[in-house]
Coordinates of C-alpha atoms in Angstrom, one line a residue:
X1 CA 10.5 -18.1 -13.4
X2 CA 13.4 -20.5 -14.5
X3 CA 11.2 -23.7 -12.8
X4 CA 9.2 -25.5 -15.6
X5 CA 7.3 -27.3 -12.7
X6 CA 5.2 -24.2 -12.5
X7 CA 3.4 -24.0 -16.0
X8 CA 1.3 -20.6 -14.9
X9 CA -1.7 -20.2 -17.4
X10 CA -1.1 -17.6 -19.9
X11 CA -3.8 -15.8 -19.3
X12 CA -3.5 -15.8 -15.8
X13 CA -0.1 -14.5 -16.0
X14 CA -1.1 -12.0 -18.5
X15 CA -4.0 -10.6 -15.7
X16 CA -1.2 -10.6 -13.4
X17 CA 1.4 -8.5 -15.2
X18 CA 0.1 -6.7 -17.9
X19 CA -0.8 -3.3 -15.6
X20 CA 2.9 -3.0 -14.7
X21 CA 4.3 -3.8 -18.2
X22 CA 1.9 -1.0 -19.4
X23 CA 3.0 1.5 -16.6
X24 CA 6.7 1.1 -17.6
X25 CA 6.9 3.9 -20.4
X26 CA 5.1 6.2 -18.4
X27 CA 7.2 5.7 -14.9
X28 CA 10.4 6.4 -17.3
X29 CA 9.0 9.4 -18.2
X30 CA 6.9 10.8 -14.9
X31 CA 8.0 13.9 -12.4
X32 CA 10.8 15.0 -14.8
X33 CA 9.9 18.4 -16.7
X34 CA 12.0 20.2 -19.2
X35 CA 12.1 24.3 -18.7
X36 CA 11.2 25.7 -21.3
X37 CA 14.1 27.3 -23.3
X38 CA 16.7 25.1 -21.6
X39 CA 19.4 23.0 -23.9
X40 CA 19.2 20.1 -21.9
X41 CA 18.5 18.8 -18.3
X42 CA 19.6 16.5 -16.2
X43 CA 17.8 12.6 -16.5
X44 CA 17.6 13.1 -12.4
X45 CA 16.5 16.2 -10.7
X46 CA 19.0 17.1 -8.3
X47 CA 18.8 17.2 -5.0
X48 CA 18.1 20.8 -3.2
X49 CA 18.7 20.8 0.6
X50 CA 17.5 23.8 2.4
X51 CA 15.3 24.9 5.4
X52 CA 15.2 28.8 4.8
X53 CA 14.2 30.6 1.3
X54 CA 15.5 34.3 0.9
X55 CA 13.2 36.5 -1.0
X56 CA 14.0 39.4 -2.8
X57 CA 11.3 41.8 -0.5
X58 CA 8.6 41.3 2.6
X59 CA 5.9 41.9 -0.1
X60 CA 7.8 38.4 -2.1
X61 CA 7.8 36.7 1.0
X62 CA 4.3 37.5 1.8
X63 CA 2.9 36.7 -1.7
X64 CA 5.0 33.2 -1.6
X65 CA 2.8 32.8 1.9
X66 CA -0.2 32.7 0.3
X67 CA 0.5 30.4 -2.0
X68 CA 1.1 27.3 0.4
X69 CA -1.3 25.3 -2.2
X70 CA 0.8 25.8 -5.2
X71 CA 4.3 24.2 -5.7
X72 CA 6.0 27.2 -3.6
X73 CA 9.4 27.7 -2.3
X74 CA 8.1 29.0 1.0
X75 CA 10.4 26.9 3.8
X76 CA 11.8 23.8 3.9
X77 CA 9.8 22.3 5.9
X78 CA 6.7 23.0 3.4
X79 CA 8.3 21.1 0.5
X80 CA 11.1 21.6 -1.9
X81 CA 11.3 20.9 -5.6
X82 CA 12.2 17.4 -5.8
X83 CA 9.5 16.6 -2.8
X84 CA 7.1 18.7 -5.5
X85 CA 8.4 16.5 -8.1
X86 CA 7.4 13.4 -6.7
X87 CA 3.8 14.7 -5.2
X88 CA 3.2 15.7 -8.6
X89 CA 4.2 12.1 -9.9
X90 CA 2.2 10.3 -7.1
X91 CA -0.8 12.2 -7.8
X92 CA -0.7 11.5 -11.3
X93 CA 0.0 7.8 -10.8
X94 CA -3.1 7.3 -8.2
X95 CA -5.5 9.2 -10.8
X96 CA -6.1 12.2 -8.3
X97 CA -4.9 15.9 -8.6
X98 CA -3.3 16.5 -5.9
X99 CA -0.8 15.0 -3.7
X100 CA 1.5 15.4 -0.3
X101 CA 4.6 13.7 0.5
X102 CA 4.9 12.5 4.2
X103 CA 7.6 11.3 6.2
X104 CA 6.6 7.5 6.4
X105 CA 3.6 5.1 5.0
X106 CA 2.1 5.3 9.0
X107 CA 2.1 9.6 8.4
X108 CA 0.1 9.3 5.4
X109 CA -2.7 6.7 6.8
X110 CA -2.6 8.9 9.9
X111 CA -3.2 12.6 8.0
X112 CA -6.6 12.1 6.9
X113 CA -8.2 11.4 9.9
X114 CA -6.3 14.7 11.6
X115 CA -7.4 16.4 7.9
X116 CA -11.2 15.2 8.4
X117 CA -12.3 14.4 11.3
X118 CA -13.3 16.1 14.8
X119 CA -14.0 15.4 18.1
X120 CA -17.4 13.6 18.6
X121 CA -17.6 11.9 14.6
X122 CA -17.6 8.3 13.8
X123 CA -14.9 6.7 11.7
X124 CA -15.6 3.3 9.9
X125 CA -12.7 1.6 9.8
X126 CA -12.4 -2.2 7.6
X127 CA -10.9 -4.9 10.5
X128 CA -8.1 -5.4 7.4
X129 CA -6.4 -2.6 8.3
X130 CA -2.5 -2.1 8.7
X131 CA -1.8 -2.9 12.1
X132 CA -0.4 0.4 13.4
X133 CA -3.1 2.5 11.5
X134 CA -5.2 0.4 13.9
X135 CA -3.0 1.0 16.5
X136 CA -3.7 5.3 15.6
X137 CA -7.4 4.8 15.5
X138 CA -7.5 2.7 18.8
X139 CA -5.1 4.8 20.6
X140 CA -5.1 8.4 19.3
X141 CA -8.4 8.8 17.9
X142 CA -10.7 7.6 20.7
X143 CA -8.6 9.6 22.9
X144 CA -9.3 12.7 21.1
X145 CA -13.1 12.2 21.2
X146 CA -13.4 10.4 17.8
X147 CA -15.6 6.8 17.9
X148 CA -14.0 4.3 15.8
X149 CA -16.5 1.2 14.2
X150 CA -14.9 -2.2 12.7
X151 CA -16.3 -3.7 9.8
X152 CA -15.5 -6.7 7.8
X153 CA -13.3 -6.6 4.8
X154 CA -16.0 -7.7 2.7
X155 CA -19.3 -6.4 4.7
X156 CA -22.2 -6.1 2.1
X157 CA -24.1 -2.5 1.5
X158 CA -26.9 -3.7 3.8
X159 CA -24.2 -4.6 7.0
X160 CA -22.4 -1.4 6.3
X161 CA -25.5 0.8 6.8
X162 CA -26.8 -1.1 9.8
X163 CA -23.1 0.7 11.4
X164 CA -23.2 3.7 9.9
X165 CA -24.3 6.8 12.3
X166 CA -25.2 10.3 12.1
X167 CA -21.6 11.1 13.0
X168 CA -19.8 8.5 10.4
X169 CA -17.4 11.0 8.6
X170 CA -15.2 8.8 7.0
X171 CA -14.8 4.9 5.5
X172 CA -11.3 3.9 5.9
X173 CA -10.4 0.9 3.4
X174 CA -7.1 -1.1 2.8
X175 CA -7.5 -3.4 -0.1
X176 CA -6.4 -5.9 -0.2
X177 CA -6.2 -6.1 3.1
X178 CA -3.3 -6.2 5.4
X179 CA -1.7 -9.6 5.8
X180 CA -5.6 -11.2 4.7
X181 CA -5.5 -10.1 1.6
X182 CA -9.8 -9.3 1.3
X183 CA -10.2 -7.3 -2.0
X184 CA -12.6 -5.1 -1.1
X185 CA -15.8 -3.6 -2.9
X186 CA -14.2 -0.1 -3.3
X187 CA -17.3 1.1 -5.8
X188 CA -19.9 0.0 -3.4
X189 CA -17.7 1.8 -0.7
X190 CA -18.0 4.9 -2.9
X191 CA -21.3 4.9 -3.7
X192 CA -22.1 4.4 0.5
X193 CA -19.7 7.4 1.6
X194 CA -21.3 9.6 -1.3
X195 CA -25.0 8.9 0.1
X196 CA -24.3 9.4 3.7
X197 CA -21.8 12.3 3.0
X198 CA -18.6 10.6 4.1
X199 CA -15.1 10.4 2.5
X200 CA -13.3 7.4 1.6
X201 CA -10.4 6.7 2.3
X202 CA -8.3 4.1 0.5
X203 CA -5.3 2.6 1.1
X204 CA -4.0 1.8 -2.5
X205 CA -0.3 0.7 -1.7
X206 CA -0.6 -2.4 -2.7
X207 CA -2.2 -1.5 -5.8
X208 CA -0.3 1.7 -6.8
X209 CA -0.7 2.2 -10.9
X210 CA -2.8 -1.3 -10.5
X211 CA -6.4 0.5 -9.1
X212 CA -7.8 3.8 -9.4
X213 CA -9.2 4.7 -6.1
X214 CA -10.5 8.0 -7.5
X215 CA -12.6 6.4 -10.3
X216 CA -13.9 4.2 -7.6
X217 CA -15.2 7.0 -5.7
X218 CA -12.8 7.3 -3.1
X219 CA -11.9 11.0 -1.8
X220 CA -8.3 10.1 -0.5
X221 CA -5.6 7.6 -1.5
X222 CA -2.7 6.8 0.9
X223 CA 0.5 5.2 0.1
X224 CA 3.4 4.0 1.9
X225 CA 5.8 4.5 -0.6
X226 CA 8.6 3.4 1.5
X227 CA 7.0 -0.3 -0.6
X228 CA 7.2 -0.1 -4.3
X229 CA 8.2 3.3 -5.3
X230 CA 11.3 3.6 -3.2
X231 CA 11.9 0.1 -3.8
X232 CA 15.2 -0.7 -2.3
X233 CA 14.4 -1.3 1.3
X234 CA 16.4 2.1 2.6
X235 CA 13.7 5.0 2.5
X236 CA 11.0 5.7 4.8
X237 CA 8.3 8.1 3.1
X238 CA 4.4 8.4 2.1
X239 CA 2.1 10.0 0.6
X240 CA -1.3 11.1 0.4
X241 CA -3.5 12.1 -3.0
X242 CA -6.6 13.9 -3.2
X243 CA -8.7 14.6 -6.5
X244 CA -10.7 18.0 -4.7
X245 CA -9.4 21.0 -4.3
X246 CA -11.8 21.1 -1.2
X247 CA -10.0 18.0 -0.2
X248 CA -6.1 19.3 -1.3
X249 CA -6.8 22.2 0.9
X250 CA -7.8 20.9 4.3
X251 CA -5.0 18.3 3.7
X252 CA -2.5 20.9 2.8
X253 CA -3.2 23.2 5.6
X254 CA -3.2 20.2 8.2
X255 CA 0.0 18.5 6.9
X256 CA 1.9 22.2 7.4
X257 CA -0.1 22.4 10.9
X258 CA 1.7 18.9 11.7
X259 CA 4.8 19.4 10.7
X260 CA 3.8 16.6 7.8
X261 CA 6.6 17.0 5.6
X262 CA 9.8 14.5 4.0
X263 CA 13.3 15.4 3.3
X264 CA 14.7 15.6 -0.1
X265 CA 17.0 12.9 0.0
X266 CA 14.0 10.4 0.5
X267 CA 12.1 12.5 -1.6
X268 CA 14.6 12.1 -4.3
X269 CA 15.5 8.6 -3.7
X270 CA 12.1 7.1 -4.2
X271 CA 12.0 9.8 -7.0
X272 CA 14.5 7.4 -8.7
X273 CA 13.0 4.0 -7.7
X274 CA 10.0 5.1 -9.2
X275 CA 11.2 5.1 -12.7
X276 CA 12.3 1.6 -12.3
X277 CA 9.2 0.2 -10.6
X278 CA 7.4 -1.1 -13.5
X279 CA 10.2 -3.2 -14.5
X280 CA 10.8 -4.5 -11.1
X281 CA 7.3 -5.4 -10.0
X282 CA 6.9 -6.7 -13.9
X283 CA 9.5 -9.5 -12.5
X284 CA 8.6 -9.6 -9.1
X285 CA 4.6 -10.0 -9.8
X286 CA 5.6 -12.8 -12.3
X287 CA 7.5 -14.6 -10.1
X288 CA 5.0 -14.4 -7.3
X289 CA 2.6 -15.7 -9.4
X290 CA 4.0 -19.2 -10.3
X291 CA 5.6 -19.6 -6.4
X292 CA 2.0 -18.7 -5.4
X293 CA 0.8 -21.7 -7.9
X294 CA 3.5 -23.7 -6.8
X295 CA 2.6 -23.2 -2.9
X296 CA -1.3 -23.8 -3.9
X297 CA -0.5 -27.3 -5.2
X298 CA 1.4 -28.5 -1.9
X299 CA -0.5 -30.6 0.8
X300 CA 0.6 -28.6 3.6
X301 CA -1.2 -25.7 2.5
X302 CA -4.9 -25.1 3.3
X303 CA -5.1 -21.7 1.4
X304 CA -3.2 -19.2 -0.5
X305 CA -4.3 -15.3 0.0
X306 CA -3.1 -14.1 -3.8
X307 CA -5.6 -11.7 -5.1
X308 CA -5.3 -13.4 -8.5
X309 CA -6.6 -16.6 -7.5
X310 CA -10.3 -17.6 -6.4
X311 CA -8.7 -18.8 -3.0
X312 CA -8.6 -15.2 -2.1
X313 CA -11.7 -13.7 -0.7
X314 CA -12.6 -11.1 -2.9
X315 CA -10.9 -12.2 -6.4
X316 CA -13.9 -11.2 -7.7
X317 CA -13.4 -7.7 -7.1
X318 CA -10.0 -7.6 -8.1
X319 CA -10.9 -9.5 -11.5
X320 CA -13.4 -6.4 -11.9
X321 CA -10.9 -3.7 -10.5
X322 CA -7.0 -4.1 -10.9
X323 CA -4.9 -4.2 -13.8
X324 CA -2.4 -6.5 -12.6
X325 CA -1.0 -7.8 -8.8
X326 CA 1.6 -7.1 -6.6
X327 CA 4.4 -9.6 -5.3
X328 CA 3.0 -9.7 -1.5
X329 CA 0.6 -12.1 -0.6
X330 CA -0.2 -14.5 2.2
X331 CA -0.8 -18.5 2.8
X332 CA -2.2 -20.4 5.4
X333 CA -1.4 -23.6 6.1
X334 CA -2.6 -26.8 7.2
X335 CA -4.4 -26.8 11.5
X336 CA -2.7 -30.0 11.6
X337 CA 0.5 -27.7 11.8
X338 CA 0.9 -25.0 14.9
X339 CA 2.8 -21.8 15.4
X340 CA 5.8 -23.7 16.4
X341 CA 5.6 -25.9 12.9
X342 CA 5.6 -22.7 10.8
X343 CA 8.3 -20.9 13.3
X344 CA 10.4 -24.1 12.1
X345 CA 10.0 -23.6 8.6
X346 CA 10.4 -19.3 8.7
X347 CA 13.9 -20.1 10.6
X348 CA 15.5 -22.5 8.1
X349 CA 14.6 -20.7 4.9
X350 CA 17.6 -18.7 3.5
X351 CA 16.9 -17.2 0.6
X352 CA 13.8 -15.1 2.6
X353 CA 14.9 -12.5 5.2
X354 CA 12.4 -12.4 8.4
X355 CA 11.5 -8.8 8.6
X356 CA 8.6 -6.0 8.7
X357 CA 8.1 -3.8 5.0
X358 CA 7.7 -5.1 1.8
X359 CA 8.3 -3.9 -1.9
X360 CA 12.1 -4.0 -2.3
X361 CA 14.2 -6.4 -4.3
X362 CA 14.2 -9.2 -1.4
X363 CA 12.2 -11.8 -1.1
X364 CA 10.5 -11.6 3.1
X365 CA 8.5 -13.5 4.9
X366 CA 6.7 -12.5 7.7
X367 CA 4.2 -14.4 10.3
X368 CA 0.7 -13.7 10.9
X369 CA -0.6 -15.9 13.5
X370 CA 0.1 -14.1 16.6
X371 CA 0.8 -10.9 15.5
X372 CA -2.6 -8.8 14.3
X373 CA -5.6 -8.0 15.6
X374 CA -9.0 -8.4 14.7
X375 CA -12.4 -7.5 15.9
X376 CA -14.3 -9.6 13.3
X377 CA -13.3 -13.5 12.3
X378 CA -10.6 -13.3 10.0
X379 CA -9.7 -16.3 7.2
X380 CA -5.7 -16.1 8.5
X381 CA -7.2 -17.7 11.9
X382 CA -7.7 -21.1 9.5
X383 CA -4.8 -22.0 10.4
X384 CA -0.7 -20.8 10.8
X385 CA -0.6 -18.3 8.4
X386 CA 2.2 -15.5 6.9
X387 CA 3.1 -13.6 4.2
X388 CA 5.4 -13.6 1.5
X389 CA 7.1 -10.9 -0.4
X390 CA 8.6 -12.1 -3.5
X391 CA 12.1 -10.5 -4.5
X392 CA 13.9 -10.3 -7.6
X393 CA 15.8 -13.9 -7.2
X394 CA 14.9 -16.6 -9.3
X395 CA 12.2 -18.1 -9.2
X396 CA 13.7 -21.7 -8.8
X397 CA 16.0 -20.8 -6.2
X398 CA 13.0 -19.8 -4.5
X399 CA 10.6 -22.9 -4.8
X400 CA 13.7 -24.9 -3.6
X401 CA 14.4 -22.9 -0.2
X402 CA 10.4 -23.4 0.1
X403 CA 11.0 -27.0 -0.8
X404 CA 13.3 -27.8 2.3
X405 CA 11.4 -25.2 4.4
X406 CA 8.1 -27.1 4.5
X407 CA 10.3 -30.1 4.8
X408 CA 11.8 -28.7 8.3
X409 CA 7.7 -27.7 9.0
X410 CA 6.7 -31.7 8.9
X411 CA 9.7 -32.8 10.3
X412 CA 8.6 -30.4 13.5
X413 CA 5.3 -31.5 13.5
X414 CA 5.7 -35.4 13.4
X415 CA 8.6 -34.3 16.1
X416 CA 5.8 -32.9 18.5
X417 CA 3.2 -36.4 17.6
X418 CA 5.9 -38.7 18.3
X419 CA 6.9 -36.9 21.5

């Protein structure tokens, strides 16, 4: 941050970053191996296209078969080195064992349920949930004879029990939630799915190297690593890690069933942006930070959804939990503005591009009023509320295209009292 209006406490901005400056070494150094014997490699894998593998003898290409859980050249469409790369890298960086690269962030939230599930089980499912995982559950799921159950971000033990059925299967979390931001109770979550025989499920993209689903008791970790990994706003991709080999094998066997597989150019592109993304979100989560501060302060905001702050429901968790933030987080502002007011504000700002994703080197914003669903009462329905994504510009550019932006959102709404 360049702005000296925004004095960010120290130890607030320490909480904030310090996960992603301590990540940095290790992202350098992660899905790169050195054969052993070999002079010297190459800092970047390269890049190995191919759909069929020749073997040497049918009794080769039937031993290679059998090893569909390994890192096996078997057909391109079951993974290829670089793809093997990164699932190893992703696995390690989510603190499971085992992990499978999918084709987008949407293929990796869908795969569990198609992994663990069957017709006639229950799914609880948090009402935070990324909209089109909703969208799955709602529209896929229920159609294949699976019941789906809502529950609120941040349901205690004793209102999670009163849902859970004989057929409940599998807790699906996403913390902090989609566009609300609710850091969940992920331990408590654990400790539930363990007593009633369920797996959890975690959506961890927003806390990738932050939180450690597995040590929380989760059974599955997806990310949409088309965010921070890839990092550059041109990849779509996913993954899924498991810490069981129980687990690793049903999802294995049902991601090769589905045709659940990426391409080795996005493979090896968000290969790359990996290394980087400790120093990017160092700077990104830094910057988000004080512009989340500096929104905090202004009267036309009732509430800023950053998981740092105590205005987020659930900070305590992620006090408890995560090693540092993310650059994404979400405001709501004043009832005395509508729709319209905040629509007036989005259009005029030009240093934020108005678009879906997050997790690259631009700054976004996106609305949230009128565009998700809940079946429980959500705190985004306060008042107009969106979300910000917070690039790599400075930070006083920034706070000055917000400046004139909630300038254009009064000037709208005095517009609509004096009409």
């Amino acid at each position: 941050m360049t702005n000296p209006a925004v004095q960010v406490p120290e130890a607030l901005m320490e909480s904030v970053v310090r996960g992603w400056r301590d990540l940095s070494t290790r992202l350098v150094q992660i899905g790169r191996d050195r054969p052993e014997g070999a002079a010297g490699i190459f800092v970047n894998p390269p890049v190995t296209r191919g759909s069929t593998v020749l073997f040497s003898s049918l009794e080769a290409m039937d031993a290679a078969g059998q090893r569909r859980y390994d890192d096996e050249l078997i057909y391109g469409a079951m993974g290829t080195p670089v793809q093997h790369r990164l699932e190893q890298a992703i696995a390690e960086l989510d603190g499971g064992r085992y992990g499978q690269i999918v084709p987008s962030g949407l293929a990796a939230c869908a795969l569990p349920f198609l992994a663990y599930v069957s017709a006639g089980d229950h799914c609880l499912l948090s009402d935070s949930v990324y909209g089109p995982t909703r969208r799955f559950a709602d529209r896929v799921l229920r159609r294949f004879g699976v019941e789906v159950t809502y529950f609120p971000p941040l349901a205690d033990e004793d209102e999670l029990r009163a849902l859970v059925r004989p057929t409940t299967r599998l807790i699906y979390a996403e913390s902090p939630g989609s566009h609300s931001f609710e850091v969940q109770d992920i331990p408590m979550l654990g400790r539930l799915a363990a007593s009633i025989g369920a797996r959890l499920v975690v959506d961890n993209t927003w806390g990738i190297g932050l939180f450690d689903p597995f040590a929380a008791g989760a059974h599955v970790s997806v990310q949409a690593l088309t965010k921070y990994p890839a990092g550059h706003s041109d990849t779509i991709i996913g993954a899924v890690s498991v810490a069981s080999e129980q687990d690793w094998r049903l999802l294995r066997d049902t991601a090769i069933q589905a045709g659940q597989t990426a391409g080795p150019d996005d493979c090896w592109l968000t290969l790359r942006g990996l290394h980087t993304m400790g120093v990017r979100q160092e700077r990104q989560a830094a910057t988000a930070i004080a512009v989340a501060l500096w929104l905090h302060e202004r009267p036309e905001v009732r509430r800023v959804l950053h998981p740092a702050l105590p205005s987020c429901p659930g900070h305590e968790n992620w006090k408890r939990d995560f090693k540092g933030a993310s650059s994404l987080f979400g405001v709501v502002f004043d009832p005395a503005f509508d729709a319209a007011d905040m629509a007036a504000m989005i259009d005029s700002l030009t240093l934020f591009g108005i678009g879906a994703s997050w997790g690259g080197y631009e700054s976004l914003v996106l609305p949230t009023t009128g565009s998700i669903s809940r079946s429980c009462r959500s705190v985004t329905q306060d008042g107009p509320a969106c979300r910000f994504h917070i690039g790599l510009e400075a930070g006083d550019a920034l706070l000055a295209d917000l400046e004139q932006g909630l300038g254009r959102m009064a000037a709208s709404r005095d517009g609509r009292a004096g009409a």
